[in-house]
CSV table of C-alpha atoms in Angstrom, one decimal:
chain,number,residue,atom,x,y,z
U,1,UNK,CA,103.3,-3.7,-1.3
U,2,UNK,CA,101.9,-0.4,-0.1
U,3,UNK,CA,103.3,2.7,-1.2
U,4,UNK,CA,105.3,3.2,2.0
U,5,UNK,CA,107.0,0.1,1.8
U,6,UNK,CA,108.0,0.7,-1.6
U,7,UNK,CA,109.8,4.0,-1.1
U,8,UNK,CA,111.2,2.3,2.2
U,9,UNK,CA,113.1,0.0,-0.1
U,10,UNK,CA,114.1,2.6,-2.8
U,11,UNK,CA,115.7,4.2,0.5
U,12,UNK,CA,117.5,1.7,1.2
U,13,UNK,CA,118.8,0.6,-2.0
U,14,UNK,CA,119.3,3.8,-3.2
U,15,UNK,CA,123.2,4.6,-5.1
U,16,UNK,CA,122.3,7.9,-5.9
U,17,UNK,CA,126.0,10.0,-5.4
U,18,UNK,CA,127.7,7.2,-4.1
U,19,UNK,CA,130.3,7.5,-7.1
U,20,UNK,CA,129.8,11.3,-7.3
U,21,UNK,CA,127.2,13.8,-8.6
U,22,UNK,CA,127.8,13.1,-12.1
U,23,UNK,CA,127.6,9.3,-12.1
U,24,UNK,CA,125.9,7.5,-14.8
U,25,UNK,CA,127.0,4.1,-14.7
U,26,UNK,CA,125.8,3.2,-11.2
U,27,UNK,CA,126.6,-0.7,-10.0
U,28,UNK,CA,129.2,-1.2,-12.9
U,29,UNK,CA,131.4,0.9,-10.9
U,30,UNK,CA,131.7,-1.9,-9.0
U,31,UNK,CA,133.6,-3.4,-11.5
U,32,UNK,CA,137.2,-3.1,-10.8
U,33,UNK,CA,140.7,-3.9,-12.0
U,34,UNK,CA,140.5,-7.3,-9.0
U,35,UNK,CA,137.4,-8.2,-9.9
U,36,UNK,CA,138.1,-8.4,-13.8
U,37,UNK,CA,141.2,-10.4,-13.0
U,38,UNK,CA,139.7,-12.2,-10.8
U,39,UNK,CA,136.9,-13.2,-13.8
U,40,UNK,CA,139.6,-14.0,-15.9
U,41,UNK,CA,141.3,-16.2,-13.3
U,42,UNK,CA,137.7,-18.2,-13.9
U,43,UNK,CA,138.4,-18.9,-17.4
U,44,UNK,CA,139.7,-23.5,-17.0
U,45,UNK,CA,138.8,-24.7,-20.3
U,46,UNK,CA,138.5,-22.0,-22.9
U,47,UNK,CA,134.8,-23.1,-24.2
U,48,UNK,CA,132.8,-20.1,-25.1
U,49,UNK,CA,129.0,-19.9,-24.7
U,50,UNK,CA,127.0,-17.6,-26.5
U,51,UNK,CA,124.0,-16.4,-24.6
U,52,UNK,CA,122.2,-14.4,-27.6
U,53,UNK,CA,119.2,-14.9,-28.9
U,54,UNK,CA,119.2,-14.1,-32.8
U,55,UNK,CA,118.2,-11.1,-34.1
U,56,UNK,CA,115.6,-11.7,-37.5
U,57,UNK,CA,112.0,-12.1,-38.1
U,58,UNK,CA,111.9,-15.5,-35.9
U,59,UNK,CA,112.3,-13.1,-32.7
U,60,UNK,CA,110.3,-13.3,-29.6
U,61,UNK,CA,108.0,-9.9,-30.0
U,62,UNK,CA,104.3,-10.1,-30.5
U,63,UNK,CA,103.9,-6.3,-31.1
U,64,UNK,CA,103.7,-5.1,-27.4
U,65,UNK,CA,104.7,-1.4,-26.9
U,66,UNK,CA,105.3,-0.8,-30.3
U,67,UNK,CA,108.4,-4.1,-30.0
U,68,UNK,CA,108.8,-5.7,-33.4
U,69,UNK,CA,111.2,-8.1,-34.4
U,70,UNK,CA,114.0,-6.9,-36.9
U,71,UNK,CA,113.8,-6.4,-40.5
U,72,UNK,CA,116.7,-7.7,-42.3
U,73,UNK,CA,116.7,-6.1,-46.4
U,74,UNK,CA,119.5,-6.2,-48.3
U,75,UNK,CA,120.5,-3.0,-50.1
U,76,UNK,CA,123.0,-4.9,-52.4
U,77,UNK,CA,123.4,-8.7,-53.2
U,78,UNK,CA,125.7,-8.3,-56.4
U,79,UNK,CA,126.8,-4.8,-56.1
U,80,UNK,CA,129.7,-4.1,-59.6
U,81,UNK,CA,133.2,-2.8,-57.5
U,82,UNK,CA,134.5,-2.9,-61.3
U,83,UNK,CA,133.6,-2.7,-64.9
U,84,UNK,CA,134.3,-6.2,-65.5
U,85,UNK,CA,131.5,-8.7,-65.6
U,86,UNK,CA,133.2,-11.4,-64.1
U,87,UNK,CA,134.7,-9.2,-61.7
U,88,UNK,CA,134.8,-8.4,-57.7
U,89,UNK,CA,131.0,-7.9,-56.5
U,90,UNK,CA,129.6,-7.0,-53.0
U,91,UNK,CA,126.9,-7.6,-51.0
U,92,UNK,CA,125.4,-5.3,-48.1
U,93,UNK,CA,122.2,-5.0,-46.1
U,94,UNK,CA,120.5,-2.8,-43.1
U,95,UNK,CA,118.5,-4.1,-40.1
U,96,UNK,CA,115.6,-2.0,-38.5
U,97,UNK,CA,114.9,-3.0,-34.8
U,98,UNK,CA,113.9,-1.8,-31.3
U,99,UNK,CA,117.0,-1.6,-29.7
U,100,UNK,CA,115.4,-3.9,-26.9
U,101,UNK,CA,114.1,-6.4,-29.0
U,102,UNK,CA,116.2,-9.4,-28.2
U,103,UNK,CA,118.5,-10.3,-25.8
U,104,UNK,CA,119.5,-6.7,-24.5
U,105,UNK,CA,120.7,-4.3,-21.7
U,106,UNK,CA,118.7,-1.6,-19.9
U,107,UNK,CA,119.9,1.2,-19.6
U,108,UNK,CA,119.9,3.3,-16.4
U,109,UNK,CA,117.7,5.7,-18.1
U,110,UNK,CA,115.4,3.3,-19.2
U,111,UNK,CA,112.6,2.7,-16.5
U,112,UNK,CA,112.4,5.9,-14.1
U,113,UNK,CA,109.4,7.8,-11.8
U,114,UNK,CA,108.5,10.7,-9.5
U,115,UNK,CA,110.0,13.2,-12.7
U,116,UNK,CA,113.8,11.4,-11.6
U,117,UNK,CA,116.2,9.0,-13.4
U,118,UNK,CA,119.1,7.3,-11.4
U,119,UNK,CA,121.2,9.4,-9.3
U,120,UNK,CA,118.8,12.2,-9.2
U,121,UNK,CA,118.8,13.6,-13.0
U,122,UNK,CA,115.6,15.3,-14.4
U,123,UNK,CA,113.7,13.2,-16.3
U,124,UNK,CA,113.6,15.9,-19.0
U,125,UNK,CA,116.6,14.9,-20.1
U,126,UNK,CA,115.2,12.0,-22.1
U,127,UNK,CA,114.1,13.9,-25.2
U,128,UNK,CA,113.3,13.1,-29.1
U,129,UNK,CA,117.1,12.9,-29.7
U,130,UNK,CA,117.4,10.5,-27.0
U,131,UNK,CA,119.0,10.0,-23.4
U,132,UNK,CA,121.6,12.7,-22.5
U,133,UNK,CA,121.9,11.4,-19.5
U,134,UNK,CA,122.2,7.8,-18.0
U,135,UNK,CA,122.3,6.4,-21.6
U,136,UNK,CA,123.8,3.3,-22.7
U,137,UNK,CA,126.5,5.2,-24.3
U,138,UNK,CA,127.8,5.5,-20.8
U,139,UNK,CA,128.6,2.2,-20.6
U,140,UNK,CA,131.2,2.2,-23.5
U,141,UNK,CA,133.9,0.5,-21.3
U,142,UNK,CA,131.6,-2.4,-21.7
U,143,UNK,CA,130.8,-4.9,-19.2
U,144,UNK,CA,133.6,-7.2,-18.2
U,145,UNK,CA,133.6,-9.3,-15.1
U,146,UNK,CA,133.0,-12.5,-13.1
U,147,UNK,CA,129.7,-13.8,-14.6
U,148,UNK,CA,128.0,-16.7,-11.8
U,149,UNK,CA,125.2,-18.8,-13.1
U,150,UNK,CA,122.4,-19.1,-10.2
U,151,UNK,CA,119.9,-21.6,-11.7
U,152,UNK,CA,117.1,-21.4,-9.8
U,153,UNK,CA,115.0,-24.1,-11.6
U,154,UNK,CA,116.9,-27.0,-11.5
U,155,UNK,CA,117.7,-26.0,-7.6
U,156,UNK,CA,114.2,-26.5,-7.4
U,157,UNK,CA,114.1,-29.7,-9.5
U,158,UNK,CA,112.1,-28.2,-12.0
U,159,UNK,CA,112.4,-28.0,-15.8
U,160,UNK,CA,110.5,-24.5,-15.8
U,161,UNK,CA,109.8,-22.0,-12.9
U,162,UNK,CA,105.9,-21.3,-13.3
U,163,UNK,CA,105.1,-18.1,-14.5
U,164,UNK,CA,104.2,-15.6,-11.7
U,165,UNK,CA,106.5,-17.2,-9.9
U,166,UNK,CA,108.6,-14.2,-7.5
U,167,UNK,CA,111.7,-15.4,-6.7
U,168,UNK,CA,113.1,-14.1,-3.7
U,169,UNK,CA,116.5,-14.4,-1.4
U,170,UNK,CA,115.6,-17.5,-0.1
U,171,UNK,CA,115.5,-18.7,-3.9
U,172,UNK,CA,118.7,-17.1,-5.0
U,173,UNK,CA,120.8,-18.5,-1.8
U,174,UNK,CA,119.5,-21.7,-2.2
U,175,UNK,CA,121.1,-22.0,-5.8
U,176,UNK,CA,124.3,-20.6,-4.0
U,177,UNK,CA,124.6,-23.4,-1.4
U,178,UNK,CA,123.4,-26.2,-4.1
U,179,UNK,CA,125.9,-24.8,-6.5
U,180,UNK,CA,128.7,-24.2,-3.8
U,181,UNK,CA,129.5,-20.8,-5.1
U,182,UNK,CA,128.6,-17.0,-3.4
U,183,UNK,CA,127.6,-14.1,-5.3
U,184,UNK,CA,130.4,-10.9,-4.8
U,185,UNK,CA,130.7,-7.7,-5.1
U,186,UNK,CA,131.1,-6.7,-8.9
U,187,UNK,CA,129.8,-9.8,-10.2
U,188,UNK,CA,127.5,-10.4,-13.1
U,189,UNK,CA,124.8,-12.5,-11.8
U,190,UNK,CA,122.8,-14.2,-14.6
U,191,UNK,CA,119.3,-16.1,-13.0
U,192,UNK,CA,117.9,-19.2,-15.2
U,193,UNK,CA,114.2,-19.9,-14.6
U,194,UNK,CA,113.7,-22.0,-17.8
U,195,UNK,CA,111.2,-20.2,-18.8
U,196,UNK,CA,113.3,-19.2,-22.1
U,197,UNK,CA,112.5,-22.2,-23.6
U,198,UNK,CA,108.4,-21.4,-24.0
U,199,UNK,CA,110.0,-19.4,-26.7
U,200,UNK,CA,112.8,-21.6,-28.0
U,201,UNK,CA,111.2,-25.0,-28.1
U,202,UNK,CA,107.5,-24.4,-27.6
U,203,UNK,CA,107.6,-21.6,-29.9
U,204,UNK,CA,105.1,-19.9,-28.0
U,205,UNK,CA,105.6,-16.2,-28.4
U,206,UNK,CA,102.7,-15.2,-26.1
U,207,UNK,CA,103.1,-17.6,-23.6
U,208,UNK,CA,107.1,-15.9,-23.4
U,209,UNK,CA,106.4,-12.6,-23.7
U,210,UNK,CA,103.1,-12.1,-21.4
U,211,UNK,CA,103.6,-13.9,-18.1
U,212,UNK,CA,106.8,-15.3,-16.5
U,213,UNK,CA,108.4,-15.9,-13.7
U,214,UNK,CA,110.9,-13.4,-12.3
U,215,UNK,CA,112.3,-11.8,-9.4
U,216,UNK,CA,109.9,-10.5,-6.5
U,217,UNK,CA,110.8,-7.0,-4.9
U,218,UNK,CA,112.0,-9.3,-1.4
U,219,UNK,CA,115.4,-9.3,-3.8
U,220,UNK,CA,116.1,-6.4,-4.5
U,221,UNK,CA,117.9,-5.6,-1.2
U,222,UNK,CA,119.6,-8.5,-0.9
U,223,UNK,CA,121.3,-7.4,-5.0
U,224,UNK,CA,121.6,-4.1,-3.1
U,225,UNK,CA,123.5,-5.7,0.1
U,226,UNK,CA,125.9,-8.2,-2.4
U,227,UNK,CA,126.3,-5.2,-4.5
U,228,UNK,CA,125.8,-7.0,-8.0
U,229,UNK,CA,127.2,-5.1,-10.9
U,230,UNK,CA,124.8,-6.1,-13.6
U,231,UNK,CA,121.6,-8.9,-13.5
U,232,UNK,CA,119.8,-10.8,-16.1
U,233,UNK,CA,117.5,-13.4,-16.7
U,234,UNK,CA,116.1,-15.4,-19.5
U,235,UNK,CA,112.8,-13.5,-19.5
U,236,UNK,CA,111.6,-10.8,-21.3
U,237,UNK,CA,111.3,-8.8,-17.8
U,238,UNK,CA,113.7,-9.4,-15.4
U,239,UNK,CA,110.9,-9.2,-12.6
U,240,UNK,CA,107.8,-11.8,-12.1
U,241,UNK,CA,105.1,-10.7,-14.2
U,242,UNK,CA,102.2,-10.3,-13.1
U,243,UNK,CA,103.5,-8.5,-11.0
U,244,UNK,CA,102.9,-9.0,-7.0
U,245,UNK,CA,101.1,-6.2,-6.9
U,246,UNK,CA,98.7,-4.6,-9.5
U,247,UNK,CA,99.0,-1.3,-8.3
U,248,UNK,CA,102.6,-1.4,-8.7
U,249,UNK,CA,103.8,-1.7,-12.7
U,250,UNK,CA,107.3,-3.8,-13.1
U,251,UNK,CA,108.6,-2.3,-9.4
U,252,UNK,CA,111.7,-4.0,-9.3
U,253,UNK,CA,112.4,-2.2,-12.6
U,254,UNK,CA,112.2,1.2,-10.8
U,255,UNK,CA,114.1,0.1,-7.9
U,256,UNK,CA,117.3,-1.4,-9.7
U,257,UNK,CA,117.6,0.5,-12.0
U,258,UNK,CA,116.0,3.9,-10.6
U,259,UNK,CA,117.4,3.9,-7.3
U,260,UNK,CA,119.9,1.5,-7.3
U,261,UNK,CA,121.6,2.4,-10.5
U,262,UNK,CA,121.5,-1.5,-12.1
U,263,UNK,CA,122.0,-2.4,-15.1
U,264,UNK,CA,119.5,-5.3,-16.2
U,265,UNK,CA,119.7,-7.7,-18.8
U,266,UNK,CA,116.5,-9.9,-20.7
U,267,UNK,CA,115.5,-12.1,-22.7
U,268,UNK,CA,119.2,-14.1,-22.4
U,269,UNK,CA,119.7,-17.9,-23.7
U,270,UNK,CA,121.1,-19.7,-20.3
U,271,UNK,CA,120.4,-23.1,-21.7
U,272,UNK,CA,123.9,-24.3,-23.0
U,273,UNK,CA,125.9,-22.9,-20.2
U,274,UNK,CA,123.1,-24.1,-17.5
U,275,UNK,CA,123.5,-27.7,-18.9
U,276,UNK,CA,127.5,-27.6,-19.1
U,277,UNK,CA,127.6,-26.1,-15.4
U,278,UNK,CA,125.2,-28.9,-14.2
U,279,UNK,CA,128.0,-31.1,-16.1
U,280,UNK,CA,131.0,-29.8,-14.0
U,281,UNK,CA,129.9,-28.2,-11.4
U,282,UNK,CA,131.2,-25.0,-12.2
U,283,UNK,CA,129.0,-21.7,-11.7
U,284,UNK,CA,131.4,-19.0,-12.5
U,285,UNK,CA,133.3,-17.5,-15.7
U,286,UNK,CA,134.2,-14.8,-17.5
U,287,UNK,CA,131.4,-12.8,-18.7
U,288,UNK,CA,131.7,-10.7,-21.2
U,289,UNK,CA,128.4,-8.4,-22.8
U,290,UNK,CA,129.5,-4.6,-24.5
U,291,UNK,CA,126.5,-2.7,-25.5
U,292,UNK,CA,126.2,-0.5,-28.9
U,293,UNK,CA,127.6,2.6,-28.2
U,294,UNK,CA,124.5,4.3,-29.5
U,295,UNK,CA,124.5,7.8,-28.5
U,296,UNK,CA,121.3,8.0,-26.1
U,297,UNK,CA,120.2,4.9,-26.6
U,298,UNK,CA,118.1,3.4,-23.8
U,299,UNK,CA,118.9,-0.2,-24.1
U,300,UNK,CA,121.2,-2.2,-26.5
U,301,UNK,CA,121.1,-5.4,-28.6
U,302,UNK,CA,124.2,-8.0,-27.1
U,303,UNK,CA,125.6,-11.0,-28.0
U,304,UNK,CA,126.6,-11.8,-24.3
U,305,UNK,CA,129.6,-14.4,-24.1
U,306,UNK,CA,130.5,-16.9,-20.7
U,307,UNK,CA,133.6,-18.0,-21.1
U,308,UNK,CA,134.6,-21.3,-19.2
């Protein structure tokens, strides 16, 4: 994609003071009182899917970009709360991570370029001390909605979606008319390529983290035209890496979340729910994921939850 065509498409994605000047939540907005209710209205069974990863030494990081996994050390395993011998004792413990380690959210101040963050804030802001603008502490009200499952590989009959695979509109509509289900506005879409489970049962680290399939930049206008509140994957990138074109570095990163103001989630276990949707043919729930409210912060570790 030449550089022309790439601003073309920020253009027309762009969100920048479409909920104000002072905006830094971008597409969540589109998360409303109707649509909440109308996740909740999704909820038949009451079976609860966790779509975490775990968060210890077993993690998927190699070591690339300064990621690690998380060190778990325990500060107190038989800590005296009185004189007694045989009395009351306590444990405790502290975990050191990158906040994007795991299954995680982007924040909108995350990925950025041309000295800009979303909605037009100087990248200068991002400092030592953090994010003061466009940082996941923004998102505090969480993010609540309608979650739809689009599983792209077993539309395509396939296991695993090679890596360097794009996946594009054609891809994600397929999965909608196979599924009988349409993406709306202020939906969480989650997208299950399989690839995930390089990690989880190949144990393959490498093979995860450095090449995978992903979204291609063809989709970004059409999350810009269903007007997605939030999008993850089970990759470690969101986006197809390599990426379609060397001499653009994880593009679809700056356009969501750049210029469209889109909160993207990785590196999340679709697995469970993909195999119980399969089972009943049901593609939506209520999707529930809150990020740490840590002040700056440009990402956040999440347990997300689908609730059927």
């Amino acid at each position: 994609m030449s550089s022309n065509r790439f601003a073309k498409v920020a253009k027309q994605v762009s969100n920048w003071g479409r909920w104000g000047a002072d905006d830094e939540r971008g597409t969540v907005n589109f998360v409303t009182p109707d649509v909440i209710r109308r996740g909740a209205a999704s909820v038949r069974r009451g079976q609860v899917f966790s779509l975490g990863l775990t968060f210890g030494a077993e993690g998927p990081q190699i070591g690339q970009g300064g990621r690690v996994n998380p060190v778990h050390t325990m500060t107190a395993t038989a800590g005296p709360l009185t004189a007694d011998p045989d009395g009351a004792r306590f444990s405790d413990d502290v975990v050191t991570m990158p906040l994007q380690c795991a299954t995680q959210w982007d924040s909108l101040a995350h990925v950025f370029y041309g000295g800009k963050l979303y909605n037009g804030f100087d990248a200068a802001t991002i400092t030592a001390d953090g994010a003061a603008k466009n940082g996941i502490d923004k998102m505090s009200a969480g993010i609540v909605s309608r979650g739809v499952l689009l599983d792209v590989a077993r539309t395509k009959g396939v296991a695993r979606i090679a890596p360097g695979t794009p996946i594009g509109p054609a891809d994600l509509e397929a999965a909608e008319q196979a599924q009988g289900i349409r993406v709306e506005r202020g939906d969480v879409v989650l997208i299950r390529t399989g690839h995930i489970t390089v990690f989880t049962v190949d144990q393959d680290r490498v093979g995860y983290m450095r090449q995978m399939p992903g979204l291609g930049i063809a989709a970004v206008p059409w999350l810009h035209a269903r007007e997605v509140a939030a999008l993850a994957t089970d990759t470690s990138a969101v986006e197809v890496y390599p990426c379609e074109d060397p001499a653009l570095m994880l593009p679809v990163h700056q356009l969501c979340i750049r210029d469209m103001g889109l909160t993207l989630g990785e590196m999340f276990d679709l697995e469970a729910l993909a195999a119980d949707c399969a089972t009943d043919r049901v593609y939506e729930f209520l999707f529930s994921a809150p990020p740490l409210r840590v002040t700056g912060g440009v990402g956040s570790p999440l347990n997300p939850i689908a609730v059927k």
